PDB file of C-alpha atoms and ligand atoms in Angstrom:
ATOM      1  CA  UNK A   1      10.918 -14.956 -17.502  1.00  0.00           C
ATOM      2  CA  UNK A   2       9.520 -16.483 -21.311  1.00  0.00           C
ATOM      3  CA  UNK A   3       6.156 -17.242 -20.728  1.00  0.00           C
ATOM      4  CA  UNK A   4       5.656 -17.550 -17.078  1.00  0.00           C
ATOM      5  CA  UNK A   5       3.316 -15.546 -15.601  1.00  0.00           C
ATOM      6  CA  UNK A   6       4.218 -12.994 -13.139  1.00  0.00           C
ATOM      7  CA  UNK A   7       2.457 -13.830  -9.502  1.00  0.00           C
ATOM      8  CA  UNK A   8       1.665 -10.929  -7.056  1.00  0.00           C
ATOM      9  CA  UNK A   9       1.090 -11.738  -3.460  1.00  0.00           C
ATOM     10  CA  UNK A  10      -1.167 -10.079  -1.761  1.00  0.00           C
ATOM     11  CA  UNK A  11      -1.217  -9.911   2.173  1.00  0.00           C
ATOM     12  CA  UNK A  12      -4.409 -11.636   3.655  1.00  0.00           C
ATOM     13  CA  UNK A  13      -4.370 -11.202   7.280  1.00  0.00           C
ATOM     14  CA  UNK A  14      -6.573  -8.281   7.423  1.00  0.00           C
ATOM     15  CA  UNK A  15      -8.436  -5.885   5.511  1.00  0.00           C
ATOM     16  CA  UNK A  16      -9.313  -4.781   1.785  1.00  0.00           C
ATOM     17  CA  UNK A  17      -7.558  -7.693   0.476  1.00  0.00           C
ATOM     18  CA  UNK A  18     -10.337  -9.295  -2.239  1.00  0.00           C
ATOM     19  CA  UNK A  19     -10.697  -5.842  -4.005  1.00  0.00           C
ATOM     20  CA  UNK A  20      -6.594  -6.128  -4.714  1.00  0.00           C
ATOM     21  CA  UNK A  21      -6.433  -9.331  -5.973  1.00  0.00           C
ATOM     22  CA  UNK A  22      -9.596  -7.817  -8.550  1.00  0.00           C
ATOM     23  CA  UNK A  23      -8.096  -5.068  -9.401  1.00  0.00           C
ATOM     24  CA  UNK A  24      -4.574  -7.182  -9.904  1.00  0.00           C
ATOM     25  CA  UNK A  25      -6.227  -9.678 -12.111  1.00  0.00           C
ATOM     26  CA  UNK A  26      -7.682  -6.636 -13.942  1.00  0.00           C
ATOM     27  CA  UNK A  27      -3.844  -5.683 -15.333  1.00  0.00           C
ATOM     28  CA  UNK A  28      -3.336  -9.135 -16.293  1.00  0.00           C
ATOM     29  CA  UNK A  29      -1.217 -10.574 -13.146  1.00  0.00           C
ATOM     30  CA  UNK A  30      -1.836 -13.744 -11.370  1.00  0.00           C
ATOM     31  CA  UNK A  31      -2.654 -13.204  -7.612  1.00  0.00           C
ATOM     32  CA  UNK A  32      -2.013 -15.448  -3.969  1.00  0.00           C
ATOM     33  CA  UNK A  33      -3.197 -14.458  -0.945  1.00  0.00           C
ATOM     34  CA  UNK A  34      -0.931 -14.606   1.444  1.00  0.00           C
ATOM     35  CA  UNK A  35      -0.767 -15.318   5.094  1.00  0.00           C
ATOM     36  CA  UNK A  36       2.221 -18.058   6.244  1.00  0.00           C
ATOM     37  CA  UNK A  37       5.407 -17.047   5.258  1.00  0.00           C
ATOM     38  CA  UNK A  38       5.518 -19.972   2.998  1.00  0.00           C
ATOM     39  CA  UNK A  39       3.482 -18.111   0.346  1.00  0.00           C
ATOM     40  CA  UNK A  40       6.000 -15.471  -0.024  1.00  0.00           C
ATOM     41  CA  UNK A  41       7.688 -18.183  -1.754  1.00  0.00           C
ATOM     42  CA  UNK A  42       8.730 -17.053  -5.710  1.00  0.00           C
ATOM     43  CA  UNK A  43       6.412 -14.027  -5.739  1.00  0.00           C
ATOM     44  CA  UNK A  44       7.150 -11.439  -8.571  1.00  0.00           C
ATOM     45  CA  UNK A  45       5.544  -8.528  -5.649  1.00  0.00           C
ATOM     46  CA  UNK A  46       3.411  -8.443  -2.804  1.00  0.00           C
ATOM     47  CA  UNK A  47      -0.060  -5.256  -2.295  1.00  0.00           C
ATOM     48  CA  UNK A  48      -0.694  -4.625   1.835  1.00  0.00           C
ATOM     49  CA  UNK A  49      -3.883  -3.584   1.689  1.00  0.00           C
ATOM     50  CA  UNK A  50      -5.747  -0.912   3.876  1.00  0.00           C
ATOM     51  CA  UNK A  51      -7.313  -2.199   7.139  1.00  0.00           C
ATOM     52  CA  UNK A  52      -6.195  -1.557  10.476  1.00  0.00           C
ATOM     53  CA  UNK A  53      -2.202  -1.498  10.848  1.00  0.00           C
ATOM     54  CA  UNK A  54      -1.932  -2.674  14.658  1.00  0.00           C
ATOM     55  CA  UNK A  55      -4.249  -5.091  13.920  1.00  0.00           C
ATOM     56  CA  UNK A  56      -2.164  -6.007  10.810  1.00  0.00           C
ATOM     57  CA  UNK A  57       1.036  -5.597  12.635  1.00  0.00           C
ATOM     58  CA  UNK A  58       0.592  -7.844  15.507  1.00  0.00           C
ATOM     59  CA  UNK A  59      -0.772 -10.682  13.094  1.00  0.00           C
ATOM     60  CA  UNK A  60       2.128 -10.260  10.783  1.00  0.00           C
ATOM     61  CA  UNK A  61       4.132 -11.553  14.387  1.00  0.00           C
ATOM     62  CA  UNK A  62       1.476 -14.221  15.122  1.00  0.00           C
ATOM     63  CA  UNK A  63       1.769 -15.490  11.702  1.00  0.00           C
ATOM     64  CA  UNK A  64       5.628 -15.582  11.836  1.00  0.00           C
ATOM     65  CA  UNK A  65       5.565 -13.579   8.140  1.00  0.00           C
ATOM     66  CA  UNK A  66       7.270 -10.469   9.722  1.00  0.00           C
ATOM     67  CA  UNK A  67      10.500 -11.606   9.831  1.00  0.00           C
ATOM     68  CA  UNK A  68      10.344 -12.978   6.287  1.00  0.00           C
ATOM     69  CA  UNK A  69       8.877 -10.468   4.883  1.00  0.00           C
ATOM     70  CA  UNK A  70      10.814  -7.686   5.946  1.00  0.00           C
ATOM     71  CA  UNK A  71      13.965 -10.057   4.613  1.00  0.00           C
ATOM     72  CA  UNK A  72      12.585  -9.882   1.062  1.00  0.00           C
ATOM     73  CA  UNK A  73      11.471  -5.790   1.105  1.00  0.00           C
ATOM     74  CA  UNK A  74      15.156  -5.352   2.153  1.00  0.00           C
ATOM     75  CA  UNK A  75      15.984  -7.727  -0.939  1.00  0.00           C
ATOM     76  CA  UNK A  76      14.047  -5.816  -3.222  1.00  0.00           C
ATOM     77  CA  UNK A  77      10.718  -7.470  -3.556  1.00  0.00           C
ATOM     78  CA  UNK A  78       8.736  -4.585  -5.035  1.00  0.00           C
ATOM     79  CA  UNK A  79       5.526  -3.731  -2.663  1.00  0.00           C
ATOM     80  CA  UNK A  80       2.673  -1.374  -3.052  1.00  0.00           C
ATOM     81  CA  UNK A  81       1.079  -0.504   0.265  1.00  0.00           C
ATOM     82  CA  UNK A  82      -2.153   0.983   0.536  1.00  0.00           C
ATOM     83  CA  UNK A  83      -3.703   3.319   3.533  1.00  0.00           C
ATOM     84  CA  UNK A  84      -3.033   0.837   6.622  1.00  0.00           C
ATOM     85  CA  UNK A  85      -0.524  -0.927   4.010  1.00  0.00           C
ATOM     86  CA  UNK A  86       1.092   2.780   3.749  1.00  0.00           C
ATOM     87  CA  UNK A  87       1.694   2.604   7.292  1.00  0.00           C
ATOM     88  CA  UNK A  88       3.350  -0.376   7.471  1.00  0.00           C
ATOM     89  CA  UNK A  89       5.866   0.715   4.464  1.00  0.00           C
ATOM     90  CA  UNK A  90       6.995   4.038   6.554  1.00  0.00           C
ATOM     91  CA  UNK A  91       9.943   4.986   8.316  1.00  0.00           C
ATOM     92  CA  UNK A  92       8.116   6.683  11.074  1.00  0.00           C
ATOM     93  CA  UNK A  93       4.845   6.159  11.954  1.00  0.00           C
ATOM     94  CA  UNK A  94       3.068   8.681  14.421  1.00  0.00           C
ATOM     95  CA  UNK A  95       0.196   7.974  16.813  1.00  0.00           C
ATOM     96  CA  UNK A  96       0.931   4.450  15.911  1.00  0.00           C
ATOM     97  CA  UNK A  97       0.787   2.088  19.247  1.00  0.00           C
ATOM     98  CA  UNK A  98       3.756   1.812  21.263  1.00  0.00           C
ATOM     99  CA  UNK A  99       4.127  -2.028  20.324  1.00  0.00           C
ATOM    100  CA  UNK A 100       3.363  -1.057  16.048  1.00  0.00           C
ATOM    101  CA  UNK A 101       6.027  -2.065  14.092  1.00  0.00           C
ATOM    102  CA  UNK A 102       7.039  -1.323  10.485  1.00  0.00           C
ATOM    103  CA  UNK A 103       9.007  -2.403   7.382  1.00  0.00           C
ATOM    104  CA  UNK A 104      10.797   1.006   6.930  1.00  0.00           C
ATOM    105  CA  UNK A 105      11.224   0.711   3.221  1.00  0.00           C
ATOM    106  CA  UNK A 106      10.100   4.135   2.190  1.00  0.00           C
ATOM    107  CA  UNK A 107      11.437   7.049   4.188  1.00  0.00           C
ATOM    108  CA  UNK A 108       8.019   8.822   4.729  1.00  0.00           C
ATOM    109  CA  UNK A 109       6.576  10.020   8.282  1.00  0.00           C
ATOM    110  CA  UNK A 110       3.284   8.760   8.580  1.00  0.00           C
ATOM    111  CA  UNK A 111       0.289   9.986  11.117  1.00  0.00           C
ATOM    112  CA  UNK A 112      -2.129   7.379  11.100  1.00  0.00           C
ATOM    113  CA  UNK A 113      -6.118   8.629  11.102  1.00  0.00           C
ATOM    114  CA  UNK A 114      -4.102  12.389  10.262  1.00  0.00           C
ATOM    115  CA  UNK A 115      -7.521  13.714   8.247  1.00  0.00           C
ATOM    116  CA  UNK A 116      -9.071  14.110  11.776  1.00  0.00           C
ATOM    117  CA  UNK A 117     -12.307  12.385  12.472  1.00  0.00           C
ATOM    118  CA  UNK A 118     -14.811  15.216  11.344  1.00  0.00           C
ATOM    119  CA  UNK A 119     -13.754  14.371   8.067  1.00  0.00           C
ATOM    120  CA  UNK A 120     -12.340  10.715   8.760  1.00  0.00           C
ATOM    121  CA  UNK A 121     -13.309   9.592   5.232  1.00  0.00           C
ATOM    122  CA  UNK A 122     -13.782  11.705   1.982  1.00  0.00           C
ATOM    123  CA  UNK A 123     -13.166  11.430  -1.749  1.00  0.00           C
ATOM    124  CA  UNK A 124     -11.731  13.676  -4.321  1.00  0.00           C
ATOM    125  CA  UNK A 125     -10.008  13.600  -7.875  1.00  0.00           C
ATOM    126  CA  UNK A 126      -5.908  13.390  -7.906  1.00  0.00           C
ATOM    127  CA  UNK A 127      -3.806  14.597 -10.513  1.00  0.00           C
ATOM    128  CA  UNK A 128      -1.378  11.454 -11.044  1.00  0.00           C
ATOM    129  CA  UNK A 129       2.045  12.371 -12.255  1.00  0.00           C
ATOM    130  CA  UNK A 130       2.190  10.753 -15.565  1.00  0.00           C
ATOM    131  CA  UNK A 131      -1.758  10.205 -16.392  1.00  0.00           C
ATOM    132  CA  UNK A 132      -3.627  11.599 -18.133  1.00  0.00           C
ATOM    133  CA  UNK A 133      -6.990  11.817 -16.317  1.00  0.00           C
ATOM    134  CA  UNK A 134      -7.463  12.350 -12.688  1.00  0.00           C
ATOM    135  CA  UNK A 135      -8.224   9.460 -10.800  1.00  0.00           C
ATOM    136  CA  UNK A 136     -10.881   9.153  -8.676  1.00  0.00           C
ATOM    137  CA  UNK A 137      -9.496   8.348  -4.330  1.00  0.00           C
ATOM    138  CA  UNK A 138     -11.199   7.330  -1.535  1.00  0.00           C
ATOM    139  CA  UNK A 139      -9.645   8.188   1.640  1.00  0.00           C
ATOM    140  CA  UNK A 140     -10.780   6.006   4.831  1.00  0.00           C
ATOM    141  CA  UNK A 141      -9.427   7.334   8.103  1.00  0.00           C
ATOM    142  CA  UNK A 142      -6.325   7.392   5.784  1.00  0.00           C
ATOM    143  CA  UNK A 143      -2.659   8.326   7.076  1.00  0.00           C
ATOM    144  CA  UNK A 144      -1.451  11.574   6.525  1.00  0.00           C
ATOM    145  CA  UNK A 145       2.419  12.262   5.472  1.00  0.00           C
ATOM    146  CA  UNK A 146       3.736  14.462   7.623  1.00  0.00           C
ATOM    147  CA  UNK A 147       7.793  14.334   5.897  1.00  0.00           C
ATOM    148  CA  UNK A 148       9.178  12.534   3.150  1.00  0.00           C
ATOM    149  CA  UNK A 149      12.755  11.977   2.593  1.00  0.00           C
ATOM    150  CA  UNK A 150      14.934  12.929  -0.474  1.00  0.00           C
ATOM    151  CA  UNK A 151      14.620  10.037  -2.348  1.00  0.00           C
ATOM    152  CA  UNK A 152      11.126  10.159  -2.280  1.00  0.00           C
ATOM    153  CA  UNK A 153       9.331  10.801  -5.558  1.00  0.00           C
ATOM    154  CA  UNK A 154       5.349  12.044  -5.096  1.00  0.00           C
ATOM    155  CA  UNK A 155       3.414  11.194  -7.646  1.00  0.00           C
ATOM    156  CA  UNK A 156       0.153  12.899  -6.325  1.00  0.00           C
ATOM    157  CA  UNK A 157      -0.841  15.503  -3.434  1.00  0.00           C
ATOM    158  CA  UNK A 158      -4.027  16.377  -1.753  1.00  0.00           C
ATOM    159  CA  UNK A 159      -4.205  20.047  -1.142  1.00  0.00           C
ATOM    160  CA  UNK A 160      -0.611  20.385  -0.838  1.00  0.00           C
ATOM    161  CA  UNK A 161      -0.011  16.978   1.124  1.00  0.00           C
ATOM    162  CA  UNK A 162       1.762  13.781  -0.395  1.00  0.00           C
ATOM    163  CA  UNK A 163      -0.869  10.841  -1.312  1.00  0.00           C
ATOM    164  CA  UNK A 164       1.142   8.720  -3.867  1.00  0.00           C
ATOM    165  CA  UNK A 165       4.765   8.490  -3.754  1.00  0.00           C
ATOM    166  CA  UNK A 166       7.838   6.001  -4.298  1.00  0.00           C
ATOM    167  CA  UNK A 167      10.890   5.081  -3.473  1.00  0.00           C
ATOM    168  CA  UNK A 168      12.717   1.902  -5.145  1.00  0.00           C
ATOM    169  CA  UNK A 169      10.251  -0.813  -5.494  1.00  0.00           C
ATOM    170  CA  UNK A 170       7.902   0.728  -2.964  1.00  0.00           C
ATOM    171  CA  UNK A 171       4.821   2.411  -3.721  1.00  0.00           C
ATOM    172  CA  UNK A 172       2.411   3.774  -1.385  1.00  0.00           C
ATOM    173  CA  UNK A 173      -1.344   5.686  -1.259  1.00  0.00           C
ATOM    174  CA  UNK A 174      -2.963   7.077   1.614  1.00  0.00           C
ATOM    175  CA  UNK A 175      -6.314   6.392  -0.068  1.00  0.00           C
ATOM    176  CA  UNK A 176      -7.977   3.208  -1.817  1.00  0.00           C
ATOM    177  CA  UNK A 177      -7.160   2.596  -5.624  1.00  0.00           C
ATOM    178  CA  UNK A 178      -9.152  -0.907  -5.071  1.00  0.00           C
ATOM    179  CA  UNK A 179     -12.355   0.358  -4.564  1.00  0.00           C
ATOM    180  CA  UNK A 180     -12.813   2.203  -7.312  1.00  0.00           C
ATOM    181  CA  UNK A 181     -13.215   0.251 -10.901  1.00  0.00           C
ATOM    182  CA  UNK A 182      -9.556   1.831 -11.785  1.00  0.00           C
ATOM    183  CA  UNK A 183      -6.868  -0.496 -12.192  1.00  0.00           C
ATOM    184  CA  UNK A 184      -4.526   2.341 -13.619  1.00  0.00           C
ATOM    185  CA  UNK A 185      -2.483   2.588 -10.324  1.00  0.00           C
ATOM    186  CA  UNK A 186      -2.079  -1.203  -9.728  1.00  0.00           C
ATOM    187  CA  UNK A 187      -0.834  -1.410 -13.491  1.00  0.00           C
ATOM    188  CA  UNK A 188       1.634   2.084 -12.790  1.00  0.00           C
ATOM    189  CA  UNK A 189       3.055  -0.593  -9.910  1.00  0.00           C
ATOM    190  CA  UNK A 190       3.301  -3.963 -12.119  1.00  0.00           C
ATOM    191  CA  UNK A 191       4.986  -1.853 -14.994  1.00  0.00           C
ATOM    192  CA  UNK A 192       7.600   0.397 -13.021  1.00  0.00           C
ATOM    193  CA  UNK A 193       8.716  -2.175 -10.998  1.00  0.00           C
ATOM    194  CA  UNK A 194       9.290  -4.387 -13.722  1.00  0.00           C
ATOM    195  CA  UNK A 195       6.926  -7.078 -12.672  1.00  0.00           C
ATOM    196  CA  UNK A 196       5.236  -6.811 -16.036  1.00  0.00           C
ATOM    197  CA  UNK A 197       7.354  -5.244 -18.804  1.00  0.00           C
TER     198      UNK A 197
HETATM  199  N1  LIG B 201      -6.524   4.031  10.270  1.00  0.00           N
HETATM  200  C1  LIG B 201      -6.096   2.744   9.794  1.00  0.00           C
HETATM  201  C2  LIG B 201      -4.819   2.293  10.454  1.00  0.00           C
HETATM  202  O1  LIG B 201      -4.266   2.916  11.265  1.00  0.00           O
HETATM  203  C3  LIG B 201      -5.907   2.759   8.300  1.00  0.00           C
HETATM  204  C4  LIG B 201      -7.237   2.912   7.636  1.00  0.00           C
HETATM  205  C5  LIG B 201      -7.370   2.155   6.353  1.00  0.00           C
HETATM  206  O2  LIG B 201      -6.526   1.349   5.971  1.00  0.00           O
HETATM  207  N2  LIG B 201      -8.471   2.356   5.705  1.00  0.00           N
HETATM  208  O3  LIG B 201      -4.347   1.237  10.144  1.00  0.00           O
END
């Protein structure tokens, strides 16, 4: 679109949501918080931050954006869903509450809080597929893929376990990329969705 600057949503009803829109701006991408379906009017893609997904799930109901939302996933909007955001993006989601709900646009089995609580938050360097220096994750009581399906591509494992993987215009972490000062995972989601060329 000459000249017009791409504008990522990102979701605002919960949760790690002002360290997105930094890291966002960072890449060169306008950002709008978003919490009324209204605001998922004309956006270019849309970040669910990490938080806490039942808390996240029953507001996306109060707030009448589920609905909506999960229309323009199923359309194609391109979506990068981080920890609790990761959750909301799978398939299946295990030791989720009974009542949880989820978009079901990448075809990943999820077990939310998975690490265990002894070690409930940690951080460690991740090969990326594709870069060229690790990056450095923080995991925060993060969700732990249990299955992916075949159209899933991983882009980075943890001792063996999925952390970053895709499927169509989703792309989802287990861990943080916002709270570190690298934006090279928010840019890998701009550029191969086509948001930025
Ligand atoms: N355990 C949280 C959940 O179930 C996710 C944690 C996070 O996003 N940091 O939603």
């Amino acid at each position: 679109m000459g000249g017009v600057q791409p504008v990522v949503g990102v979701l605002a009803l919960q949760g790690a949501f002002a360290a997105h829109e930094r890291a966002l701006a960072q890449v060169g991408v306008a950002t709008r918080q978003v919490r009324v379906p209204a605001q998922l009017d004309g956006l270019d893609g849309l970040v669910m931050p990490g938080g806490e997904s039942t808390t996240m799930s029953r507001l996306l109901h109060t707030s009448g954006l589920f609905d909506p939302l999960q229309a323009a996933l199923r359309d194609g909007l391109p979506v990068f869903g981080t920890c609790a955001g990761m959750i909301l993006l799978a398939t299946t989601v295990l030791d989720g509450r009974p009542d949880q709900r989820s978009f079901a646009v990448i075809d990943i089995a999820v077990r939310r809080n998975g690490y265990g609580r002894q070690i409930d938050s940690f951080e460690t360097e991740l090969d990326v597929a594709g870069e060229d220096r690790p990056f450095h994750a923080v995991f925060i009581r993060a969700p732990k893929v249990e299955s992916i399906g075949p159209a899933v591509e991983v882009l980075a494992e943890h001792e063996g376990v999925p952390v970053l993987a895709r499927e169509g215009a989703a792309l989802v972490a287990s861990f943080h990329p916002e709270l570190t000062d690298d934006a090279r995972l928010h840019r890998l989601f701009v550029h191969q969705t086509g948001i930025l060329k």
